Short mmCIF file of C-alpha atoms and ligand atoms in Angstrom, two decimals:
data_model
loop_
_atom_site.label_atom_id
_atom_site.label_comp_id
_atom_site.label_asym_id
_atom_site.label_seq_id
_atom_site.Cartn_x
_atom_site.Cartn_y
_atom_site.Cartn_z
CA MET A 271 13.01 -28.01 24.28
CA LYS A 272 12.69 -29.52 20.89
CA ASN A 273 12.56 -27.33 18.14
CA THR A 274 10.27 -29.81 15.92
CA LEU A 275 6.85 -30.48 14.93
CA THR A 276 5.52 -34.25 14.89
CA ILE A 277 2.60 -34.70 12.13
CA THR A 278 1.12 -38.28 12.03
CA ASP A 279 -0.55 -38.78 9.03
CA ASN A 280 -3.82 -41.01 9.86
CA ARG A 281 -4.25 -42.15 6.60
CA THR A 282 -1.40 -44.21 6.58
CA GLY A 283 -0.18 -44.59 10.72
CA LYS A 284 3.09 -42.81 9.40
CA THR A 285 4.92 -40.01 10.72
CA TYR A 286 7.05 -36.80 10.20
CA GLU A 287 9.11 -35.81 11.91
CA ILE A 288 9.35 -31.53 10.90
CA PRO A 289 11.85 -28.35 12.00
CA ILE A 290 10.82 -25.64 13.54
CA GLU A 291 12.11 -22.24 12.41
CA HIS A 292 11.32 -18.73 13.94
CA ASP A 293 7.77 -20.28 15.06
CA SER A 294 6.89 -21.90 11.67
CA ILE A 295 7.13 -24.36 9.64
CA ARG A 296 8.30 -24.44 6.03
CA ALA A 297 5.28 -25.68 3.87
CA ILE A 298 7.78 -27.81 1.20
CA ASP A 299 8.53 -29.79 4.28
CA LEU A 300 4.66 -30.90 4.09
CA ARG A 301 5.60 -32.60 0.33
CA GLN A 302 6.96 -35.86 1.73
CA ILE A 303 3.66 -36.74 3.42
CA LYS A 304 2.43 -39.11 0.61
CA VAL A 305 0.26 -41.82 0.56
CA ASN A 306 1.80 -44.11 -1.57
CA ASP A 307 5.17 -43.23 -4.25
CA ASP A 308 2.84 -41.99 -6.96
CA ASP A 309 1.12 -39.11 -4.67
CA PHE A 310 2.25 -35.86 -5.31
CA GLY A 311 2.79 -34.84 -1.36
CA MET A 312 0.43 -32.62 0.41
CA LEU A 313 0.48 -29.13 -0.01
CA SER A 314 -1.13 -26.53 2.93
CA TYR A 315 -4.33 -24.40 1.07
CA ASP A 316 -4.29 -20.82 1.82
CA PRO A 317 -7.02 -18.77 -0.38
CA ALA A 318 -5.34 -15.01 0.52
CA TYR A 319 -2.55 -16.10 2.60
CA LEU A 320 -4.10 -15.76 5.77
CA ASN A 321 -1.64 -18.03 7.40
CA THR A 322 1.02 -18.14 5.50
CA ALA A 323 4.32 -15.83 5.44
CA SER A 324 5.97 -15.62 2.01
CA CYS A 325 9.24 -14.20 3.05
CA LYS A 326 11.39 -13.21 5.67
CA SER A 327 12.21 -9.62 6.11
CA THR A 328 13.73 -6.81 8.61
CA ILE A 329 11.43 -3.88 7.12
CA THR A 330 8.60 -3.57 9.01
CA PHE A 331 7.19 -5.22 12.04
CA ILE A 332 3.43 -5.49 13.04
CA ASP A 333 1.54 -6.81 16.75
CA GLY A 334 -1.67 -6.27 15.10
CA GLY A 335 -3.45 -7.54 18.94
CA LYS A 336 -1.73 -4.70 20.68
CA GLY A 337 -1.85 -1.74 17.77
CA ILE A 338 2.35 -1.64 17.46
CA LEU A 339 3.74 -0.50 13.85
CA ARG A 340 7.99 0.27 13.57
CA TYR A 341 9.45 0.63 11.25
CA ARG A 342 13.67 -0.89 10.95
CA GLY A 343 12.82 -0.92 14.82
CA TYR A 344 11.65 2.62 15.14
CA PRO A 345 8.17 3.00 16.47
CA ILE A 346 6.14 5.06 14.20
CA GLU A 347 4.88 7.40 16.66
CA GLN A 348 8.97 8.62 17.17
CA LEU A 349 9.39 8.55 13.10
CA ALA A 350 5.78 10.30 12.70
CA GLU A 351 6.51 13.20 15.46
CA LYS A 352 10.74 13.41 14.90
CA SER A 353 11.55 12.56 11.48
CA SER A 354 10.76 13.26 7.65
CA TYR A 355 9.90 11.26 4.96
CA LEU A 356 12.52 11.14 3.32
CA GLU A 357 14.60 10.18 5.70
CA VAL A 358 11.84 7.47 6.27
CA ALA A 359 12.31 6.00 3.18
CA TYR A 360 16.11 6.01 3.75
CA LEU A 361 15.59 4.07 7.02
CA LEU A 362 13.36 1.59 5.17
CA ILE A 363 15.42 1.30 1.94
CA TYR A 364 19.12 1.23 3.70
CA ASP A 365 18.15 -0.49 6.99
CA LYS A 366 19.80 2.53 9.08
CA LEU A 367 18.84 6.39 9.66
CA PRO A 368 20.80 8.28 7.92
CA THR A 369 24.13 10.85 8.89
CA ALA A 370 23.42 14.63 8.09
CA ASP A 371 25.82 13.62 4.65
CA GLU A 372 24.07 10.64 3.57
CA LEU A 373 20.36 12.29 4.27
CA ALA A 374 21.66 15.87 2.74
CA HIS A 375 22.77 13.47 -0.25
CA TRP A 376 19.60 11.38 -0.54
CA GLU A 377 17.95 14.48 -0.82
CA GLU A 378 19.72 15.24 -3.52
CA ARG A 379 19.86 12.44 -5.26
CA ILE A 380 15.91 12.05 -5.48
CA MET A 381 15.16 15.18 -6.10
CA HIS A 382 17.35 15.56 -8.88
CA HIS A 383 15.53 13.50 -10.24
CA THR A 384 11.81 14.64 -10.39
CA TYR A 385 11.50 15.70 -14.23
CA ILE A 386 9.83 13.29 -16.35
CA HIS A 387 10.75 13.05 -20.25
CA GLU A 388 8.97 15.10 -22.19
CA SER A 389 7.78 12.60 -24.03
CA LEU A 390 5.99 10.87 -21.34
CA ALA A 391 4.67 14.53 -20.13
CA ARG A 392 3.18 14.53 -23.39
CA MET A 393 1.48 11.11 -23.11
CA MET A 394 -0.18 12.35 -19.81
CA ARG A 395 -1.91 15.06 -21.66
CA THR A 396 -3.50 12.81 -24.02
CA PHE A 397 -5.20 10.72 -21.01
CA ARG A 398 -9.34 11.74 -21.59
CA TYR A 399 -10.17 15.21 -18.81
CA ASP A 400 -12.16 12.84 -16.42
CA ALA A 401 -9.76 10.09 -16.56
CA HIS A 402 -8.75 8.92 -12.99
CA PRO A 403 -5.62 9.96 -11.48
CA MET A 404 -4.73 6.06 -10.27
CA GLY A 405 -6.06 5.30 -13.29
CA MET A 406 -3.24 7.72 -15.15
CA LEU A 407 -0.35 7.29 -12.38
CA ILE A 408 -0.59 3.37 -12.99
CA SER A 409 -0.34 3.99 -16.68
CA THR A 410 2.55 6.27 -16.78
CA LEU A 411 5.18 4.20 -13.85
CA ALA A 412 4.37 1.73 -16.76
CA ALA A 413 5.38 4.02 -19.62
CA ALA A 414 8.04 5.96 -17.66
CA GLY A 415 10.03 2.38 -17.72
CA THR A 416 10.31 2.67 -21.30
CA PHE A 417 12.77 5.57 -20.98
CA HIS A 418 14.85 4.23 -18.68
CA PRO A 419 15.88 0.39 -20.54
CA GLU A 420 18.68 -0.33 -18.40
CA ALA A 421 15.93 -0.91 -15.00
CA ARG A 422 15.42 -4.48 -16.51
CA ASN A 423 19.28 -5.25 -15.07
CA VAL A 424 17.66 -5.51 -11.65
CA GLY A 425 20.84 -7.87 -10.43
CA ASP A 426 23.16 -4.86 -10.73
CA PRO A 427 23.19 -2.83 -7.26
CA ALA A 428 24.28 0.24 -9.40
CA VAL A 429 21.15 -0.14 -11.45
CA ARG A 430 18.90 -0.72 -8.88
CA GLN A 431 19.82 2.46 -6.87
CA LYS A 432 19.89 4.93 -10.15
CA GLN A 433 15.94 3.70 -10.21
CA ILE A 434 15.40 3.90 -6.53
CA TYR A 435 16.08 7.75 -7.12
CA ARG A 436 14.53 7.66 -10.29
CA ILE A 437 11.01 6.13 -8.47
CA LEU A 438 10.90 8.25 -6.02
CA GLY A 439 11.58 11.76 -7.86
CA LYS A 440 9.48 11.37 -10.27
CA LEU A 441 6.22 9.92 -8.82
CA PRO A 442 5.43 13.22 -6.84
CA THR A 443 5.80 14.52 -10.40
CA ILE A 444 3.63 12.60 -12.11
CA ALA A 445 0.92 12.79 -9.59
CA ALA A 446 0.56 16.12 -9.65
CA PHE A 447 0.27 16.12 -14.05
CA ALA A 448 -2.68 13.63 -13.35
CA TYR A 449 -4.62 16.02 -10.90
CA ARG A 450 -3.59 19.32 -13.14
CA MET A 451 -4.84 17.53 -16.09
CA ARG A 452 -7.83 16.50 -14.28
CA ILE A 453 -8.69 20.19 -13.35
CA GLY A 454 -8.07 21.14 -16.98
CA ARG A 455 -4.72 23.45 -16.19
CA PRO A 456 -1.26 23.57 -17.32
CA PHE A 457 1.32 21.34 -15.39
CA ASN A 458 4.16 22.70 -13.02
CA TYR A 459 7.67 21.87 -13.02
CA PRO A 460 8.98 20.56 -10.35
CA ASP A 461 11.24 23.04 -7.79
CA SER A 462 13.73 21.35 -5.78
CA THR A 463 14.32 23.35 -3.32
CA ARG A 464 10.83 23.44 -1.87
CA GLY A 465 11.50 20.07 -0.30
CA TYR A 466 9.65 16.76 -1.06
CA THR A 467 6.40 17.66 -0.16
CA GLY A 468 6.46 21.13 -0.38
CA ASN A 469 7.48 20.76 -3.92
CA PHE A 470 4.24 18.35 -4.23
CA LEU A 471 1.88 20.75 -3.00
CA TYR A 472 3.85 23.41 -5.44
CA MET A 473 3.26 20.99 -8.53
CA LEU A 474 -0.45 20.76 -7.24
CA ASP A 475 -1.14 24.72 -6.58
CA HIS A 476 0.71 26.93 -8.26
CA MET A 477 -1.24 29.19 -10.71
CA ASN A 478 1.26 32.49 -11.65
CA GLU A 479 1.26 34.04 -8.30
CA GLN A 480 5.37 35.51 -8.38
CA ASP A 481 5.62 35.04 -4.23
CA TYR A 482 4.09 31.56 -4.15
CA GLU A 483 4.45 30.16 -0.41
CA VAL A 484 3.50 26.44 0.16
CA ASN A 485 1.74 26.34 3.72
CA PRO A 486 4.59 25.02 5.99
CA VAL A 487 1.68 23.43 8.43
CA LEU A 488 0.20 21.16 5.08
CA ALA A 489 3.62 20.04 4.42
CA ARG A 490 4.40 18.75 7.57
CA ALA A 491 1.07 17.61 7.61
CA LEU A 492 1.61 15.66 4.65
CA ASP A 493 5.05 14.39 5.31
CA ILE A 494 3.45 13.03 8.56
CA LEU A 495 0.75 11.17 6.35
CA PHE A 496 3.64 10.05 3.80
CA ILE A 497 5.78 9.02 6.62
CA LEU A 498 2.58 6.88 8.21
CA HIS A 499 1.67 5.11 4.93
CA ALA A 500 5.25 4.60 3.65
CA ASP A 501 5.20 0.77 4.54
CA HIS A 502 2.81 -2.14 6.24
CA GLU A 503 4.71 -5.16 5.67
CA GLN A 504 3.31 -7.98 3.53
CA ASN A 505 0.21 -6.04 2.36
CA CYS A 506 -1.57 -6.63 -0.79
CA SER A 507 -0.01 -4.00 -2.96
CA THR A 508 3.82 -4.69 -1.50
CA SER A 509 2.71 -8.98 -2.23
CA THR A 510 2.24 -7.69 -5.56
CA MET A 511 5.51 -5.75 -5.88
CA ARG A 512 7.08 -8.81 -4.50
CA SER A 513 5.59 -11.59 -6.64
CA VAL A 514 5.66 -9.56 -9.97
CA GLY A 515 9.58 -8.68 -9.27
CA SER A 516 9.72 -11.84 -8.47
CA SER A 517 10.15 -12.24 -12.46
CA ARG A 518 13.26 -9.69 -12.65
CA VAL A 519 10.41 -7.68 -14.44
CA ASP A 520 12.06 -4.10 -13.86
CA PRO A 521 11.04 -1.86 -10.73
CA PHE A 522 8.86 0.63 -13.00
CA SER A 523 6.55 -2.26 -14.34
CA ALA A 524 6.56 -3.99 -10.85
CA MET A 525 5.62 -1.09 -9.19
CA ALA A 526 2.49 -0.03 -11.76
CA ALA A 527 1.35 -3.50 -11.04
CA ALA A 528 1.46 -2.89 -7.17
CA ALA A 529 0.10 0.71 -7.68
CA ALA A 530 -2.84 -1.23 -9.43
CA ALA A 531 -3.54 -3.23 -6.40
CA LEU A 532 -3.41 -0.26 -4.19
CA TYR A 533 -6.10 1.28 -6.22
CA GLY A 534 -8.82 -1.45 -5.18
CA PRO A 535 -11.39 -0.48 -3.00
CA LEU A 536 -10.33 -3.07 0.20
CA HIS A 537 -6.91 -1.65 -0.15
CA GLY A 538 -5.58 2.23 -0.66
CA GLY A 539 -8.99 3.24 -2.68
CA ALA A 540 -10.89 2.82 0.94
CA ASN A 541 -10.16 6.21 2.27
CA GLU A 542 -11.55 7.02 -1.27
CA ALA A 543 -14.67 5.27 0.29
CA VAL A 544 -14.87 6.32 2.83
CA LEU A 545 -15.31 9.77 1.86
CA ARG A 546 -18.24 8.11 -0.63
CA MET A 547 -19.22 7.18 2.80
CA LEU A 548 -19.88 9.92 5.15
CA ASN A 549 -20.80 12.24 2.84
CA GLU A 550 -24.15 9.24 1.70
CA ILE A 551 -24.44 9.59 5.94
CA GLY A 552 -24.93 13.23 5.73
CA ASP A 553 -25.90 13.94 9.42
CA VAL A 554 -24.96 12.41 12.48
CA LYS A 555 -28.92 11.57 12.99
CA ASN A 556 -28.66 8.96 10.04
CA ILE A 557 -25.76 7.46 11.38
CA PRO A 558 -27.15 4.73 14.26
CA ALA A 559 -29.87 3.93 10.94
CA TYR A 560 -26.43 2.84 8.59
CA ILE A 561 -24.96 1.14 11.26
CA GLU A 562 -27.85 -1.05 11.12
CA ARG A 563 -27.71 -1.47 7.70
CA VAL A 564 -23.77 -2.79 7.33
CA LYS A 565 -24.58 -4.95 10.66
CA LYS A 566 -27.40 -6.45 8.41
CA GLY A 567 -24.68 -6.82 5.83
CA GLU A 568 -25.94 -4.86 3.28
CA MET A 569 -22.84 -2.83 3.40
CA ARG A 570 -19.26 -2.65 4.67
CA LEU A 571 -18.18 0.19 7.34
CA MET A 572 -15.31 1.74 4.79
CA GLY A 573 -12.00 2.48 7.06
CA PHE A 574 -12.64 0.08 9.51
CA GLY A 575 -11.50 -3.19 10.04
CA HIS A 576 -7.83 -4.79 9.18
CA ARG A 577 -6.73 -8.07 8.33
CA VAL A 578 -3.46 -7.92 11.09
CA TYR A 579 -5.12 -4.68 13.04
CA LYS A 580 -7.25 -6.43 16.05
CA ASN A 581 -6.84 -3.09 17.72
CA TYR A 582 -7.07 0.62 17.12
CA ASP A 583 -4.44 0.65 14.68
CA PRO A 584 -1.66 3.50 15.65
CA ARG A 585 -1.60 5.68 12.37
CA ALA A 586 -5.32 6.11 12.86
CA LYS A 587 -4.71 7.69 16.15
CA ILE A 588 -1.49 10.40 14.57
CA ILE A 589 -3.51 10.91 11.92
CA LYS A 590 -6.32 12.44 14.55
CA LYS A 591 -3.65 14.49 15.95
CA VAL A 592 -2.75 16.08 12.47
CA ALA A 593 -6.19 16.48 11.83
CA LYS A 594 -6.32 19.05 14.01
CA ASP A 595 -2.92 20.71 12.73
CA VAL A 596 -4.43 20.84 9.50
CA PHE A 597 -8.32 21.99 10.16
CA GLU A 598 -6.38 25.17 12.18
CA VAL A 599 -5.04 26.39 8.64
CA THR A 600 -8.27 25.06 6.68
CA GLY A 601 -11.27 25.35 8.95
CA SER A 602 -13.03 22.30 10.27
CA ASN A 603 -14.21 19.61 7.63
CA PRO A 604 -18.08 18.96 8.47
CA LEU A 605 -17.43 15.37 8.03
CA ILE A 606 -15.25 15.30 10.97
CA ASP A 607 -18.06 15.15 13.67
CA ILE A 608 -19.97 12.25 11.16
CA ALA A 609 -16.44 10.44 11.76
CA LEU A 610 -16.13 11.00 15.32
CA GLU A 611 -19.60 9.60 15.95
CA LEU A 612 -19.54 6.92 13.98
CA GLU A 613 -16.35 5.66 15.37
CA HIS A 614 -18.12 6.48 18.92
CA ILE A 615 -20.71 4.49 18.14
CA ALA A 616 -19.22 1.60 16.21
CA LEU A 617 -16.64 1.18 19.03
CA ASN A 618 -19.17 0.51 21.78
CA ASP A 619 -21.54 -1.45 19.41
CA GLU A 620 -21.18 -5.22 20.04
CA TYR A 621 -20.86 -6.54 16.28
CA PHE A 622 -17.94 -4.57 15.95
CA VAL A 623 -16.27 -5.10 19.56
CA LYS A 624 -16.62 -9.17 18.84
CA ARG A 625 -14.86 -8.66 15.75
CA LYS A 626 -12.39 -6.23 16.70
CA LEU A 627 -13.03 -4.16 13.76
CA TYR A 628 -11.34 -0.61 15.05
CA PRO A 629 -10.80 2.63 12.59
CA ASN A 630 -7.88 2.10 10.12
CA VAL A 631 -5.24 4.47 8.95
CA ASP A 632 -7.86 5.39 5.68
CA PHE A 633 -10.38 6.39 8.36
CA TYR A 634 -9.53 10.17 9.23
CA SER A 635 -6.73 10.54 6.35
CA GLY A 636 -9.52 11.37 3.51
CA ILE A 637 -10.79 13.99 5.33
CA ILE A 638 -7.23 15.67 5.97
CA TYR A 639 -7.43 15.26 2.13
CA GLN A 640 -10.33 16.91 1.87
CA ALA A 641 -9.75 19.73 4.16
CA MET A 642 -6.83 20.23 2.33
CA GLY A 643 -8.66 20.52 -1.10
CA PHE A 644 -8.09 17.21 -2.89
CA PRO A 645 -10.68 15.92 -4.83
CA VAL A 646 -11.73 12.74 -3.88
CA ASP A 647 -10.28 10.34 -6.63
CA MET A 648 -6.79 11.77 -6.01
CA PHE A 649 -6.41 9.81 -2.54
CA PRO A 650 -5.82 6.50 -3.55
CA VAL A 651 -2.52 8.62 -4.96
CA LEU A 652 -1.52 10.55 -1.98
CA PHE A 653 -1.19 6.78 -0.80
CA ALA A 654 1.17 5.26 -3.82
CA ILE A 655 3.53 8.58 -3.39
CA PRO A 656 5.08 7.24 0.07
CA ARG A 657 4.08 3.89 -0.40
CA ALA A 658 6.75 3.81 -3.22
CA SER A 659 9.49 4.01 -0.50
CA GLY A 660 7.82 0.73 1.35
CA TRP A 661 7.64 -0.74 -2.48
CA LEU A 662 11.41 -0.14 -3.55
CA ALA A 663 12.45 -1.35 0.17
CA GLN A 664 10.50 -4.67 -0.32
CA TRP A 665 11.72 -5.18 -3.90
CA LYS A 666 15.23 -5.16 -2.70
CA GLU A 667 14.93 -7.27 0.24
CA MET A 668 13.10 -9.67 -2.29
CA ILE A 669 15.60 -9.67 -5.32
CA LYS A 670 18.92 -9.58 -2.49
CA ASP A 671 17.13 -12.79 -0.94
CA PRO A 672 18.94 -16.24 -2.11
CA GLU A 673 15.64 -17.73 -1.11
CA GLN A 674 13.35 -16.44 -3.07
CA ARG A 675 12.45 -17.41 -6.68
CA ILE A 676 9.91 -16.76 -9.22
CA SER A 677 6.59 -16.44 -7.10
CA ARG A 678 4.07 -19.18 -8.26
CA PRO A 679 1.96 -20.62 -5.89
CA ARG A 680 0.21 -24.13 -6.19
CA GLN A 681 -3.35 -24.72 -6.51
CA LEU A 682 -5.64 -27.15 -5.55
CA TYR A 683 -6.94 -29.01 -9.04
CA LEU A 684 -10.98 -29.93 -8.62
CA GLY A 685 -12.19 -29.82 -11.98
CA GLU A 686 -13.24 -32.70 -14.31
CA GLY A 687 -10.60 -35.54 -14.74
CA TYR A 688 -9.68 -36.51 -18.79
CA ARG A 689 -12.94 -36.12 -21.34
CA ASP A 690 -12.70 -36.11 -25.50
CA TYR A 691 -13.64 -32.96 -26.86
CA VAL A 692 -17.13 -33.34 -28.16
CA PRO A 693 -17.91 -32.08 -32.08
CA ILE A 694 -20.08 -28.67 -31.78
CA ASP A 695 -22.99 -30.55 -33.59
CA GLN A 696 -22.68 -33.64 -30.82
CA ARG A 697 -23.58 -31.17 -27.46
CA THR A 698 -26.48 -30.67 -25.50
CA GLU A 699 -28.00 -27.73 -23.97
N1 LIG B 184 -17.25 -3.57 8.20
C1 LIG B 184 -18.79 -3.99 8.66
N2 LIG B 184 -18.09 -5.46 9.00
C2 LIG B 184 -16.58 -5.65 8.90
C3 LIG B 184 -16.16 -4.66 8.22
C4 LIG B 184 -16.64 -3.44 7.93
N3 LIG B 184 -15.42 -2.87 7.55
N4 LIG B 184 -14.68 -5.47 7.93
C5 LIG B 184 -14.79 -6.62 8.02
N5 LIG B 184 -16.26 -6.88 8.65
C6 LIG B 184 -16.54 -7.84 9.66
C7 LIG B 184 -17.02 -9.37 8.41
O1 LIG B 184 -18.10 -9.11 7.23
C8 LIG B 184 -16.64 -10.37 8.62
O2 LIG B 184 -17.71 -11.12 9.75
P1 LIG B 184 -18.37 -12.69 9.93
O3 LIG B 184 -17.39 -13.34 10.90
O4 LIG B 184 -19.53 -12.70 10.96
O5 LIG B 184 -19.01 -12.90 8.76
C9 LIG B 184 -15.50 -10.24 9.87
O6 LIG B 184 -15.78 -8.68 10.33
C10 LIG B 184 -13.97 -10.62 9.04
O7 LIG B 184 -14.11 -9.80 8.00
P2 LIG B 184 -13.29 -10.23 7.04
O8 LIG B 184 -13.37 -9.72 5.63
O9 LIG B 184 -13.15 -12.40 7.30
O10 LIG B 184 -11.74 -9.17 7.48
P3 LIG B 184 -10.23 -9.69 6.50
O11 LIG B 184 -9.00 -9.71 7.28
O12 LIG B 184 -10.46 -10.59 4.99
O13 LIG B 184 -10.67 -7.99 5.47
C11 LIG B 184 -10.98 -6.01 5.49
C12 LIG B 184 -10.03 -7.21 6.56
C13 LIG B 184 -9.31 -4.92 5.49
C14 LIG B 184 -10.51 -6.20 3.71
C15 LIG B 184 -12.10 -5.47 5.59
O14 LIG B 184 -12.00 -5.30 7.42
C16 LIG B 184 -12.42 -4.51 5.13
O15 LIG B 184 -13.29 -4.92 4.09
N6 LIG B 184 -13.04 -2.87 5.58
C17 LIG B 184 -13.32 -2.06 4.62
C18 LIG B 184 -12.88 -1.59 3.29
C19 LIG B 184 -11.31 -0.75 4.28
O16 LIG B 184 -11.53 0.14 5.34
N7 LIG B 184 -10.54 -0.98 3.87
C20 LIG B 184 -8.63 -0.61 4.20
C21 LIG B 184 -7.76 -1.27 5.15
S1 LIG B 184 -6.80 -0.34 5.67
C22 LIG B 184 -5.64 0.02 4.22
C23 LIG B 184 -4.70 -0.84 3.68
O17 LIG B 184 -3.84 -1.44 3.91
O18 LIG B 184 -4.67 -0.19 2.40
#
């Protein structure tokens, strides 16, 4: 078998033989296809990157048709059952499961960086009382970079390492402060002895109780949700992290951009949209009419469909199980009945079956977050905290990849050709 692709250009009758590597061709190899010497050469046109690989990666494997998700080869189901979020973050960033000593050192380093500069905390206090916590997170991440100017030296592995500790350590604190701002309560400063998710829940919730304890079931549930959200290969926010990071800007700024991408309702904002949708449906009896409106194209069923998964999202399966554990502590969320029935009806409806639309990670996560007492606008923030480890792993891989350069797509210019400027008094309607 010859690993090449032969292309015949019917405009010229010329034939080209292009190498195939990893079942793909290099788009730049198309450039040699020209009608004449003045021709720029053939481009591939791929709006929204439906069929373009922008990098080689060894981090996350997804088989969307089979519903498989693996981090560094380990199935998501095993990691969710046996691992912890910080261990998974280590795995994503260093490509191996840590030894006990390595894990202890990693956890200590991250928990050592949970405090944020007081000026940054003061800046957060200046947001308006109803500012969306995701907006606060994005701006504070960008501002955090100004406190660590050496972070710009992204070519230095030791500097990169330090920023990884800092970002993973500070992100839950920024998120918790955004939440406390939103509800008008004083900030709780981090308590590193409580573990990553335990400390986060503590910063969100503690008032003045002397013997405040975080519920271990809720802390573990959140830890599992963090594992499930840690990476998902080249999605919109991760591509943003890579693309913005390719300009060699500091990782705080690149991550602010990635978090902004995550904020959108078609990406990390979807779990918030799911909750609003379930509230709007309000009752199981209203589901058929709602589904009809979706089928007419009036709106989308939020939490359904995925660019990559054309099967049940494996994360949604695990989340459904986590919901059970959480509801035992918090009591059930009435929206779960609507969600279960909606899923049942949709999975049996030809419209959804034909288009391979299954529940995605966001369909059930919001219901759990709501049962745990999180306001709806904190949901994308709860996505951003764990995704930071994936963003950092992908950023590090991009920086170290000798093939990567500044991200700069091409366009097909379809506008006017040359024309002379027209003075304003000579212009017509
Ligand atoms: N409800 C109803 N119809 C849908 C939906 C939906 N949620 N998603 C896709 N479709 C239809 C769409 O109308 C189109 O139909 P047709 O071929 O008749 O025009 C077909 O399915 C293909 O849709 P698409 O828009 O070409 O698919 P995409 O790969 O561009 O979009 C998506 C993927 C996730 C943006 C989309 O499925 C969607 O908008 N889902 C709802 C929002 C959501 O849940 N997002 C969270 C994604 S998972 C977490 C994350 O990674 O952020």
